[in-house]
């Protein structure tokens, strides 16, 4: 069997006494786009820095193309890293920024010109080459950072929250651009983000990290549709944790066992006619309308539940205080057994 391009085997990492990444095992095939998704402080950047060789591991093994690189210094690992702040040299032109690694490697000037022009063309920054980084937009600077890593022929690119400094529209464009560059140039990507939409829209596979441990790994659809833990259910998408009484009302066929809890995604609750056989009466407390969709915070007995509906379903008379009727989509309840502590 061919070894994975990038392999992690029970990797544990920490700083001094503190362990922040526990037993992470992961294998990336050639050309895959994998995201590490998790909340702030869960160890995402630490994991990336260890793969690049900037942080030593406490245990486990890191391999590139089947070769054990766990103890190799960063310069001997064939990985590129693209940072959130781009880390470009401010006084150098875009051309010189991209050419930097080739110059250090002693490549000839003619070769450098040809290679920089080729990669700049693919990255869509050919006309920016004479400028300084400060004269570029955030999105353009990020393209320069990617081109600079790729020009060395690097097969594995590590992205450390590369889009978080960009505004929402540019972020969306850059998500597509990075995937296009990847398809065109064929590199393998490990992409760190705390943004679930980014991970869901870009990745072949997502690894959800919580407290330095892998909570779940799978495709976007698997993780969204079949979250295996309450954490994943709430971190990916929006969900309500139901109290037993609400769970019983919304899911009459559901019989929770001791120690189990039920969770339902906000978009798996719907507004129905009072005559609907499953209708449960609730009261609208607040309505957050953003055009494409609306979040309705509803009072159901002792509980508040959020319901997300399509914007076009918001009638003019839907106002706080109004009685409304909820039902849950079939199979929408996610049941978890609380871990024994
Ligand atoms: N150089 C360091 N020395 C000591 N502790 C550190 C160091 N760098 C990170 N940590 C700690 O390790 C934990 C994980 O940090 P890390 O930066 O990997 O998380 P992260 O998931 O990337 O977070 P964020 O999304 O906020 O960047 C945190 O508790 C952090 O305080």
Short mmCIF file of C-alpha atoms and ligand atoms in Angstrom, two decimals:
data_model
loop_
_atom_site.label_atom_id
_atom_site.label_comp_id
_atom_site.label_asym_id
_atom_site.label_seq_id
_atom_site.Cartn_x
_atom_site.Cartn_y
_atom_site.Cartn_z
CA UNK A 1 0.00 0.00 0.00
CA UNK A 2 1.35 3.47 -0.83
CA UNK A 3 2.11 5.45 2.31
CA UNK A 4 0.10 8.62 2.90
CA UNK A 5 1.73 11.83 1.70
CA UNK A 6 1.45 13.19 5.23
CA UNK A 7 0.97 10.81 8.14
CA UNK A 8 0.51 11.46 11.86
CA UNK A 9 0.60 8.51 14.22
CA UNK A 10 -0.58 9.12 17.82
CA UNK A 11 1.03 12.53 17.93
CA UNK A 12 1.13 14.25 21.32
CA UNK A 13 2.45 17.80 21.64
CA UNK A 14 2.85 20.26 24.47
CA UNK A 15 4.72 23.15 25.97
CA UNK A 16 6.69 22.23 29.09
CA UNK A 17 4.36 20.40 31.46
CA UNK A 18 1.28 21.33 29.44
CA UNK A 19 0.00 18.84 26.84
CA UNK A 20 -2.19 20.54 24.24
CA UNK A 21 -2.51 17.90 21.49
CA UNK A 22 -3.32 14.32 22.51
CA UNK A 23 -2.81 11.19 20.41
CA UNK A 24 -3.74 12.59 17.00
CA UNK A 25 -3.65 10.09 14.14
CA UNK A 26 -4.22 11.34 10.61
CA UNK A 27 -3.34 10.37 7.03
CA UNK A 28 -3.53 12.68 4.00
CA UNK A 29 -3.51 11.20 0.52
CA UNK A 30 -1.92 12.94 -2.44
CA UNK A 31 -4.12 15.86 -3.59
CA UNK A 32 -6.46 15.80 -0.60
CA UNK A 33 -7.78 18.92 1.08
CA UNK A 34 -8.24 18.29 4.81
CA UNK A 35 -9.32 20.87 7.39
CA UNK A 36 -8.59 20.86 11.09
CA UNK A 37 -11.58 22.56 12.64
CA UNK A 38 -11.98 23.49 16.28
CA UNK A 39 -12.54 26.32 18.74
CA UNK A 40 -9.88 28.79 19.81
CA UNK A 41 -7.16 27.20 21.94
CA UNK A 42 -7.91 23.57 20.95
CA UNK A 43 -4.38 23.06 19.58
CA UNK A 44 -4.86 23.56 15.82
CA UNK A 45 -1.88 25.86 15.26
CA UNK A 46 0.29 23.77 17.57
CA UNK A 47 -0.42 20.71 15.44
CA UNK A 48 0.43 22.60 12.25
CA UNK A 49 3.63 24.01 13.73
CA UNK A 50 4.71 20.53 14.81
CA UNK A 51 4.17 19.17 11.29
CA UNK A 52 6.32 22.01 9.92
CA UNK A 53 8.95 21.22 12.55
CA UNK A 54 8.72 24.44 14.60
CA UNK A 55 7.42 22.69 17.74
CA UNK A 56 8.82 19.34 18.94
CA UNK A 57 6.44 16.47 19.60
CA UNK A 58 6.27 14.70 22.99
CA UNK A 59 5.24 11.41 21.44
CA UNK A 60 4.16 9.75 18.21
CA UNK A 61 5.43 10.01 14.67
CA UNK A 62 5.13 12.40 11.72
CA UNK A 63 5.92 11.10 8.25
CA UNK A 64 6.11 12.68 4.81
CA UNK A 65 5.82 10.36 1.83
CA UNK A 66 6.57 7.39 4.06
CA UNK A 67 9.72 8.93 5.58
CA UNK A 68 9.84 9.55 9.34
CA UNK A 69 10.51 13.30 9.76
CA UNK A 70 9.57 13.55 13.44
CA UNK A 71 13.05 14.72 14.50
CA UNK A 72 14.02 16.56 11.31
CA UNK A 73 14.51 20.34 11.35
CA UNK A 74 11.96 22.49 9.43
CA UNK A 75 14.28 23.13 6.48
CA UNK A 76 14.53 19.40 5.79
CA UNK A 77 10.75 18.90 5.61
CA UNK A 78 9.11 19.39 2.25
CA UNK A 79 6.15 21.39 3.54
CA UNK A 80 5.11 25.01 2.97
CA UNK A 81 3.18 27.06 5.50
CA UNK A 82 0.83 29.94 4.73
CA UNK A 83 0.09 32.18 7.71
CA UNK A 84 -2.83 34.37 8.65
CA UNK A 85 -0.69 37.53 8.48
CA UNK A 86 0.92 36.45 5.16
CA UNK A 87 4.44 37.05 6.58
CA UNK A 88 5.63 38.83 3.40
CA UNK A 89 8.82 40.91 3.34
CA UNK A 90 7.50 44.50 3.32
CA UNK A 91 10.48 46.17 1.60
CA UNK A 92 10.73 43.66 -1.24
CA UNK A 93 8.63 43.71 -4.39
CA UNK A 94 6.03 40.99 -4.92
CA UNK A 95 8.39 39.47 -7.50
CA UNK A 96 11.24 39.28 -4.98
CA UNK A 97 8.94 37.89 -2.28
CA UNK A 98 7.91 35.03 -4.55
CA UNK A 99 11.46 34.51 -5.82
CA UNK A 100 13.03 34.49 -2.34
CA UNK A 101 13.29 30.73 -1.83
CA UNK A 102 14.68 30.18 -5.33
CA UNK A 103 17.37 32.87 -4.80
CA UNK A 104 18.40 31.25 -1.51
CA UNK A 105 18.59 27.91 -3.34
CA UNK A 106 20.93 29.52 -5.95
CA UNK A 107 18.60 29.23 -8.94
CA UNK A 108 19.68 31.24 -12.02
CA UNK A 109 18.00 34.58 -12.82
CA UNK A 110 16.43 33.47 -16.09
CA UNK A 111 14.95 30.38 -14.46
CA UNK A 112 13.65 32.49 -11.56
CA UNK A 113 11.95 34.94 -13.96
CA UNK A 114 10.22 32.11 -15.82
CA UNK A 115 9.10 30.31 -12.66
CA UNK A 116 7.83 33.47 -10.92
CA UNK A 117 5.89 34.51 -14.05
CA UNK A 118 4.33 31.05 -14.37
CA UNK A 119 3.17 30.80 -10.75
CA UNK A 120 2.04 34.46 -10.67
CA UNK A 121 -0.09 33.82 -13.74
CA UNK A 122 -1.83 30.82 -12.13
CA UNK A 123 -2.34 32.81 -8.91
CA UNK A 124 -3.78 35.78 -10.88
CA UNK A 125 -1.18 38.30 -9.66
CA UNK A 126 1.01 38.72 -12.78
CA UNK A 127 0.34 42.48 -12.96
CA UNK A 128 1.18 42.94 -9.25
CA UNK A 129 4.80 41.70 -9.48
CA UNK A 130 6.51 45.15 -9.39
CA UNK A 131 4.48 46.39 -6.40
CA UNK A 132 5.28 46.19 -2.70
CA UNK A 133 3.03 44.03 -0.47
CA UNK A 134 1.51 47.13 1.23
CA UNK A 135 0.11 48.24 -2.15
CA UNK A 136 -1.91 45.01 -2.46
CA UNK A 137 -5.30 44.05 -1.06
CA UNK A 138 -5.47 41.34 1.62
CA UNK A 139 -6.66 38.77 -0.90
CA UNK A 140 -3.80 39.62 -3.27
CA UNK A 141 -1.26 39.40 -0.44
CA UNK A 142 -2.58 35.96 0.43
CA UNK A 143 -2.12 34.85 -3.20
CA UNK A 144 1.51 36.07 -3.02
CA UNK A 145 2.05 34.05 0.17
CA UNK A 146 0.64 30.92 -1.49
CA UNK A 147 2.68 31.46 -4.67
CA UNK A 148 5.82 31.91 -2.57
CA UNK A 149 5.30 28.54 -0.89
CA UNK A 150 4.36 26.71 -4.07
CA UNK A 151 7.22 27.95 -6.21
CA UNK A 152 9.60 25.64 -4.36
CA UNK A 153 7.68 22.65 -5.69
CA UNK A 154 6.29 21.88 -2.23
CA UNK A 155 3.82 19.01 -2.27
CA UNK A 156 2.20 19.68 1.11
CA UNK A 157 0.87 23.10 2.05
CA UNK A 158 -0.17 23.92 5.61
CA UNK A 159 -2.59 26.83 5.96
CA UNK A 160 -2.88 28.49 9.38
CA UNK A 161 -6.20 30.39 9.35
CA UNK A 162 -5.15 32.13 6.12
CA UNK A 163 -8.45 33.90 5.47
CA UNK A 164 -9.28 35.32 8.89
CA UNK A 165 -7.95 38.80 8.11
CA UNK A 166 -10.13 39.20 5.03
CA UNK A 167 -13.65 40.60 4.82
CA UNK A 168 -16.58 38.26 4.21
CA UNK A 169 -16.85 38.72 0.42
CA UNK A 170 -13.11 38.36 -0.22
CA UNK A 171 -13.02 35.30 2.04
CA UNK A 172 -15.61 33.60 -0.13
CA UNK A 173 -13.67 34.38 -3.30
CA UNK A 174 -10.42 33.18 -1.73
CA UNK A 175 -12.02 29.89 -0.62
CA UNK A 176 -12.81 29.15 -4.27
CA UNK A 177 -9.41 30.48 -5.41
CA UNK A 178 -7.47 28.22 -3.05
CA UNK A 179 -9.45 25.19 -4.23
CA UNK A 180 -8.88 26.21 -7.87
CA UNK A 181 -5.13 26.61 -7.27
CA UNK A 182 -5.07 23.25 -5.56
CA UNK A 183 -6.87 21.53 -8.45
CA UNK A 184 -4.56 23.21 -10.97
CA UNK A 185 -1.28 22.65 -9.13
CA UNK A 186 -2.13 19.39 -7.38
CA UNK A 187 -0.74 20.12 -3.93
CA UNK A 188 -2.05 18.44 -0.77
CA UNK A 189 -3.50 20.81 1.80
CA UNK A 190 -3.95 20.78 5.57
CA UNK A 191 -6.05 23.81 6.42
CA UNK A 192 -6.56 25.06 9.96
CA UNK A 193 -9.67 27.07 10.70
CA UNK A 194 -12.18 27.80 13.47
CA UNK A 195 -14.77 28.77 10.83
CA UNK A 196 -17.17 25.89 10.25
CA UNK A 197 -18.53 27.28 6.95
CA UNK A 198 -15.00 27.53 5.61
CA UNK A 199 -14.22 23.94 6.58
CA UNK A 200 -17.55 22.61 5.29
CA UNK A 201 -17.29 24.38 1.93
CA UNK A 202 -13.61 23.71 1.16
CA UNK A 203 -12.67 20.30 2.49
CA UNK A 204 -12.59 16.76 1.19
CA UNK A 205 -12.40 15.74 4.84
CA UNK A 206 -12.72 17.56 8.14
CA UNK A 207 -11.05 16.66 11.43
CA UNK A 208 -12.88 18.22 14.38
CA UNK A 209 -10.51 18.92 17.26
CA UNK A 210 -11.71 19.61 20.80
CA UNK A 211 -9.35 20.09 23.73
CA UNK A 212 -6.48 18.73 21.61
CA UNK A 213 -8.26 15.46 20.78
CA UNK A 214 -9.93 14.33 17.57
CA UNK A 215 -13.67 14.42 18.24
CA UNK A 216 -14.73 13.22 14.78
CA UNK A 217 -13.28 12.99 11.27
CA UNK A 218 -15.19 12.64 8.01
CA UNK A 219 -16.57 14.41 4.97
CA UNK A 220 -18.53 17.64 5.42
CA UNK A 221 -21.80 15.81 4.86
CA UNK A 222 -20.98 13.00 7.30
CA UNK A 223 -20.00 15.42 10.01
CA UNK A 224 -22.97 17.69 9.48
CA UNK A 225 -25.59 14.97 9.13
CA UNK A 226 -24.24 12.43 11.62
CA UNK A 227 -22.42 14.30 14.39
CA UNK A 228 -21.10 11.64 16.77
CA UNK A 229 -20.87 13.81 19.85
CA UNK A 230 -22.89 16.65 21.34
CA UNK A 231 -19.84 18.90 20.86
CA UNK A 232 -19.73 18.27 17.11
CA UNK A 233 -23.50 18.68 16.81
CA UNK A 234 -23.30 22.16 18.37
CA UNK A 235 -19.99 23.26 16.86
CA UNK A 236 -20.94 22.38 13.27
CA UNK A 237 -24.14 24.26 12.55
CA UNK A 238 -26.53 25.56 15.18
CA UNK A 239 -28.37 23.19 17.49
CA UNK A 240 -30.63 23.15 20.53
CA UNK A 241 -30.01 20.93 23.54
CA UNK A 242 -33.49 19.78 24.51
CA UNK A 243 -34.75 19.29 28.03
CA UNK A 244 -36.50 15.90 28.46
CA UNK A 245 -40.00 17.49 28.42
CA UNK A 246 -39.36 19.34 25.14
CA UNK A 247 -37.68 16.30 23.62
CA UNK A 248 -40.78 14.23 24.45
CA UNK A 249 -43.14 16.83 22.98
CA UNK A 250 -41.20 17.35 19.75
CA UNK A 251 -40.26 13.70 19.30
CA UNK A 252 -43.18 11.67 20.73
CA UNK A 253 -41.66 8.37 19.63
CA UNK A 254 -38.39 9.09 21.34
CA UNK A 255 -37.78 7.50 24.73
CA UNK A 256 -34.66 8.88 26.29
CA UNK A 257 -32.78 6.53 28.61
CA UNK A 258 -31.11 7.73 31.79
CA UNK A 259 -27.94 9.63 30.99
CA UNK A 260 -28.99 10.36 27.39
CA UNK A 261 -29.61 13.78 25.95
CA UNK A 262 -31.39 14.85 22.76
CA UNK A 263 -30.23 17.62 20.44
CA UNK A 264 -31.85 19.05 17.34
CA UNK A 265 -30.49 21.38 14.70
CA UNK A 266 -32.23 24.76 14.50
CA UNK A 267 -33.02 24.20 10.81
CA UNK A 268 -34.57 20.80 11.56
CA UNK A 269 -37.41 22.50 13.41
CA UNK A 270 -40.13 23.96 11.21
CA UNK A 271 -43.23 26.14 11.50
CA UNK A 272 -46.40 24.18 10.88
CA UNK A 273 -50.14 24.71 10.81
CA UNK A 274 -51.89 24.29 14.22
CA UNK A 275 -53.79 21.35 12.69
CA UNK A 276 -50.55 19.50 11.91
CA UNK A 277 -50.57 16.18 13.87
CA UNK A 278 -47.14 16.88 15.43
CA UNK A 279 -47.72 20.61 16.12
CA UNK A 280 -46.33 21.87 19.42
CA UNK A 281 -47.34 25.36 20.52
CA UNK A 282 -44.60 27.88 21.24
CA UNK A 283 -44.33 31.65 21.57
CA UNK A 284 -42.06 33.84 19.47
CA UNK A 285 -39.67 35.88 21.64
CA UNK A 286 -37.30 37.43 19.11
CA UNK A 287 -36.81 37.34 15.38
CA UNK A 288 -33.45 37.88 13.70
CA UNK A 289 -34.06 38.39 9.96
CA UNK A 290 -31.03 38.47 7.66
CA UNK A 291 -32.78 38.19 4.28
CA UNK A 292 -31.83 34.72 3.19
CA UNK A 293 -32.91 33.23 6.52
CA UNK A 294 -34.34 34.12 9.91
CA UNK A 295 -33.60 32.83 13.39
CA UNK A 296 -36.68 32.67 15.57
CA UNK A 297 -36.10 32.36 19.30
CA UNK A 298 -39.19 30.63 20.67
CA UNK A 299 -40.37 29.87 24.16
CA UNK A 300 -41.47 26.29 24.67
CA UNK A 301 -42.50 25.72 28.28
CA UNK A 302 -39.42 26.39 30.40
CA UNK A 303 -37.11 26.42 27.41
CA UNK A 304 -35.91 28.70 24.67
CA UNK A 305 -35.36 27.06 21.27
CA UNK A 306 -33.86 28.61 18.18
CA UNK A 307 -35.52 27.80 14.88
CA UNK A 308 -33.94 28.76 11.56
CA UNK A 309 -36.30 29.18 8.61
CA UNK A 310 -35.84 30.46 5.06
CA UNK A 311 -36.27 34.24 4.82
CA UNK A 312 -39.14 34.00 2.35
CA UNK A 313 -41.22 32.13 4.97
CA UNK A 314 -41.23 35.14 7.30
CA UNK A 315 -44.73 36.63 7.01
CA UNK A 316 -45.34 40.31 7.75
CA UNK A 317 -47.39 39.41 10.84
CA UNK A 318 -44.66 37.27 12.39
CA UNK A 319 -43.90 39.43 15.43
CA UNK A 320 -42.54 38.77 18.94
CA UNK A 321 -45.34 37.59 21.27
CA UNK A 322 -47.14 35.66 18.55
CA UNK A 323 -48.11 32.02 19.13
CA UNK A 324 -46.63 29.64 16.61
CA UNK A 325 -46.55 25.92 16.05
CA UNK A 326 -43.40 23.86 15.72
CA UNK A 327 -42.68 20.37 14.52
CA UNK A 328 -39.40 18.57 14.02
CA UNK A 329 -38.29 16.94 10.81
CA UNK A 330 -38.24 13.17 10.90
CA UNK A 331 -35.03 11.61 12.29
CA UNK A 332 -33.83 15.06 13.36
CA UNK A 333 -33.05 14.11 16.96
CA UNK A 334 -29.41 13.37 17.76
CA UNK A 335 -29.08 11.30 20.92
CA UNK A 336 -25.91 11.18 23.00
CA UNK A 337 -25.02 9.30 26.10
CA UNK A 338 -23.22 11.54 28.56
CA UNK A 339 -19.67 10.37 29.15
CA UNK A 340 -19.17 8.80 32.56
CA UNK A 341 -16.87 11.12 34.46
N1 LIG B 1 4.46 28.90 22.87
C1 LIG B 1 3.54 28.46 23.75
N2 LIG B 1 3.90 28.24 25.04
C2 LIG B 1 2.97 27.79 25.93
N3 LIG B 1 1.68 27.52 25.63
C3 LIG B 1 1.28 27.73 24.36
C4 LIG B 1 2.18 28.21 23.35
N4 LIG B 1 1.51 28.31 22.18
C5 LIG B 1 0.23 27.91 22.45
N5 LIG B 1 0.10 27.57 23.76
C6 LIG B 1 -1.13 27.06 24.41
O1 LIG B 1 -1.53 25.87 23.76
C7 LIG B 1 -2.93 25.81 23.60
C8 LIG B 1 -3.28 25.61 22.13
O2 LIG B 1 -2.88 26.76 21.39
P1 LIG B 1 -2.99 26.84 19.80
O3 LIG B 1 -2.45 28.16 19.37
O4 LIG B 1 -2.42 25.62 19.20
O5 LIG B 1 -4.58 26.78 19.63
P2 LIG B 1 -5.48 27.12 18.37
O6 LIG B 1 -6.52 26.05 18.32
O7 LIG B 1 -4.65 27.30 17.15
O8 LIG B 1 -6.14 28.48 18.82
P3 LIG B 1 -6.53 29.81 17.95
O9 LIG B 1 -7.66 29.39 17.03
O10 LIG B 1 -6.97 30.76 19.02
O11 LIG B 1 -5.30 30.22 17.22
C9 LIG B 1 -3.49 27.09 24.21
O12 LIG B 1 -3.93 26.80 25.50
C10 LIG B 1 -2.32 28.02 24.23
O13 LIG B 1 -2.40 28.91 25.31
#
